[in-house]
Amino acid sequence: MLHTKKTGMITASLIGIMLLGGCMKGATETVKKEDNPLVSVQGYTGEGYDLPNGKENDKIAEASREKVVSSTEKFFLDTYKTNVKVHNIVGNKDGASVFVESIDEPRFHTFAVIPIDNKGKVRPEGIWTEEGQVELSIKSGLYAMIYEEQLKTLDTYLEGVVKEHPVVGKQEEAIQKTSSTGFTTPYYYISIAGKSLDGLYEAYINNPQKTKEEWQAEEKNLQASPEDFLITIQLYMKEKGAKPDQKIFDQMVADLEKMENLSPGSYSVFLNDNTINKGSANNTKENKLELNYPNEIKKP
């Protein structure tokens, strides 16, 4: 798991890595080709993403899609003062996980859970979120607003890497349908550790209409260490069958280490092969190259 010391942002209980049954043998000891859970990252748009024991509730939630969508949108507006768009509804053991994206800034991806009772009825009055999940996602979006100019440096660099080398990021549709990682781009996502930016979150809830310029003016008041902001860079090899390229990986690490004008934080770097597990929306191969905790690149 990424950043094992930072569990607040990674919602393992619902969004953790789940292998599909592609390798399970039936009575005839045969495995159908379509059961292979690994697909090319360029072709992955979130189809096949699932959660444990959620197939029946997935059907129930989809049948009540209009109610699920309207209830979730109202919940986020009432609770978090944020307008969101529902991108995906995925059944889970006790109901359905609803993946949303904020419509305006601060930009972030997150999810809520809508219960389904034992009679198969959707219960919108019981919508809930995992403790801290949405709060950390909002903080991630606020961070991205405050450090917008510095993040442009990272965006420009990674866009250049993708143009110059045979690597790619995730498809936008896949991010929309499966991600709950706060501020997320095709190449990286930002996580906020613990209670960092608590004051800014409270300020947002009290005044969500605050302008970007007003948020950016808060930078001078921030007193946090690089360990409080986690920037995780995830790239994939472009060609099917290609192993993660050590030279490309080493060059990215070297470039980031010497790069100036990056936003403060701890930068992890992952280079995967071309595959993604359609059930978990993650690369589950062990051949990835990584620079991760405790050796992240730290920028003050």
Tab-separated table of N, CA and C in Angstrom, residues 140 143-157 183 188 190 231 261-263 267:
chain	number	residue	atom	x	y	z
A	140	SER	N	-6.991	18.493	0.082
A	140	SER	CA	-6.135	18.263	-1.073
A	140	SER	C	-6.447	19.272	-2.174
A	143	TYR	N	-5.126	22.685	-1.125
A	143	TYR	CA	-3.674	22.719	-1.345
A	143	TYR	C	-3.377	23.026	-2.807
A	144	ALA	N	-4.099	22.351	-3.723
A	144	ALA	CA	-3.859	22.552	-5.151
A	144	ALA	C	-4.195	23.978	-5.577
A	145	MET	N	-5.193	24.585	-4.953
A	145	MET	CA	-5.512	25.984	-5.261
A	145	MET	C	-4.405	26.911	-4.776
A	146	ILE	N	-3.954	26.691	-3.556
A	146	ILE	CA	-2.950	27.570	-2.949
A	146	ILE	C	-1.624	27.496	-3.708
A	147	TYR	N	-1.257	26.283	-4.116
A	147	TYR	CA	0.027	26.096	-4.790
A	147	TYR	C	-0.159	25.875	-6.304
A	148	GLU	N	-1.128	26.538	-6.854
A	148	GLU	CA	-1.450	26.368	-8.273
A	148	GLU	C	-0.243	26.631	-9.175
A	149	GLU	N	0.469	27.721	-8.939
A	149	GLU	CA	1.601	28.066	-9.797
A	149	GLU	C	2.713	27.029	-9.699
A	150	GLN	N	3.005	26.565	-8.478
A	150	GLN	CA	4.062	25.564	-8.310
A	150	GLN	C	3.667	24.231	-8.951
A	151	LEU	N	2.384	23.881	-8.867
A	151	LEU	CA	1.940	22.629	-9.471
A	151	LEU	C	2.007	22.687	-10.994
A	152	LYS	N	1.928	23.882	-11.560
A	152	LYS	CA	2.100	24.013	-13.011
A	152	LYS	C	3.499	23.567	-13.433
A	153	THR	N	4.482	23.788	-12.547
A	153	THR	CA	5.840	23.316	-12.832
A	153	THR	C	5.853	21.802	-12.960
A	154	LEU	N	5.184	21.117	-12.040
A	154	LEU	CA	5.113	19.660	-12.082
A	154	LEU	C	4.311	19.199	-13.290
A	155	ASP	N	3.185	19.846	-13.564
A	155	ASP	CA	2.359	19.477	-14.717
A	155	ASP	C	3.157	19.574	-16.014
A	156	THR	N	3.833	20.688	-16.186
A	156	THR	CA	4.609	20.907	-17.409
A	156	THR	C	5.696	19.858	-17.566
A	157	TYR	N	6.376	19.539	-16.468
A	157	TYR	CA	7.437	18.543	-16.522
A	157	TYR	C	6.885	17.174	-16.915
A	183	PHE	N	-7.344	15.657	-4.916
A	183	PHE	CA	-6.942	16.306	-6.160
A	183	PHE	C	-6.147	15.306	-6.987
A	188	TYR	N	-0.668	12.197	-11.345
A	188	TYR	CA	-0.379	12.211	-9.910
A	188	TYR	C	-1.625	12.571	-9.107
A	190	ILE	N	-2.704	14.073	-4.900
A	190	ILE	CA	-2.177	14.740	-3.708
A	190	ILE	C	-2.965	14.282	-2.489
A	231	ILE	N	2.661	13.849	-2.544
A	231	ILE	CA	2.397	13.905	-3.985
A	231	ILE	C	2.872	12.591	-4.589
A	261	ASN	N	11.050	25.294	-7.547
A	261	ASN	CA	9.701	25.841	-7.680
A	261	ASN	C	8.624	24.767	-7.673
A	262	LEU	N	8.885	23.652	-6.989
A	262	LEU	CA	7.836	22.669	-6.765
A	262	LEU	C	7.105	23.009	-5.473
A	263	SER	N	5.852	22.610	-5.376
A	263	SER	CA	5.095	22.850	-4.151
A	263	SER	C	5.667	21.997	-3.023
A	267	TYR	N	7.482	13.677	-2.388
A	267	TYR	CA	7.157	13.186	-3.725
A	267	TYR	C	7.555	11.723	-3.864
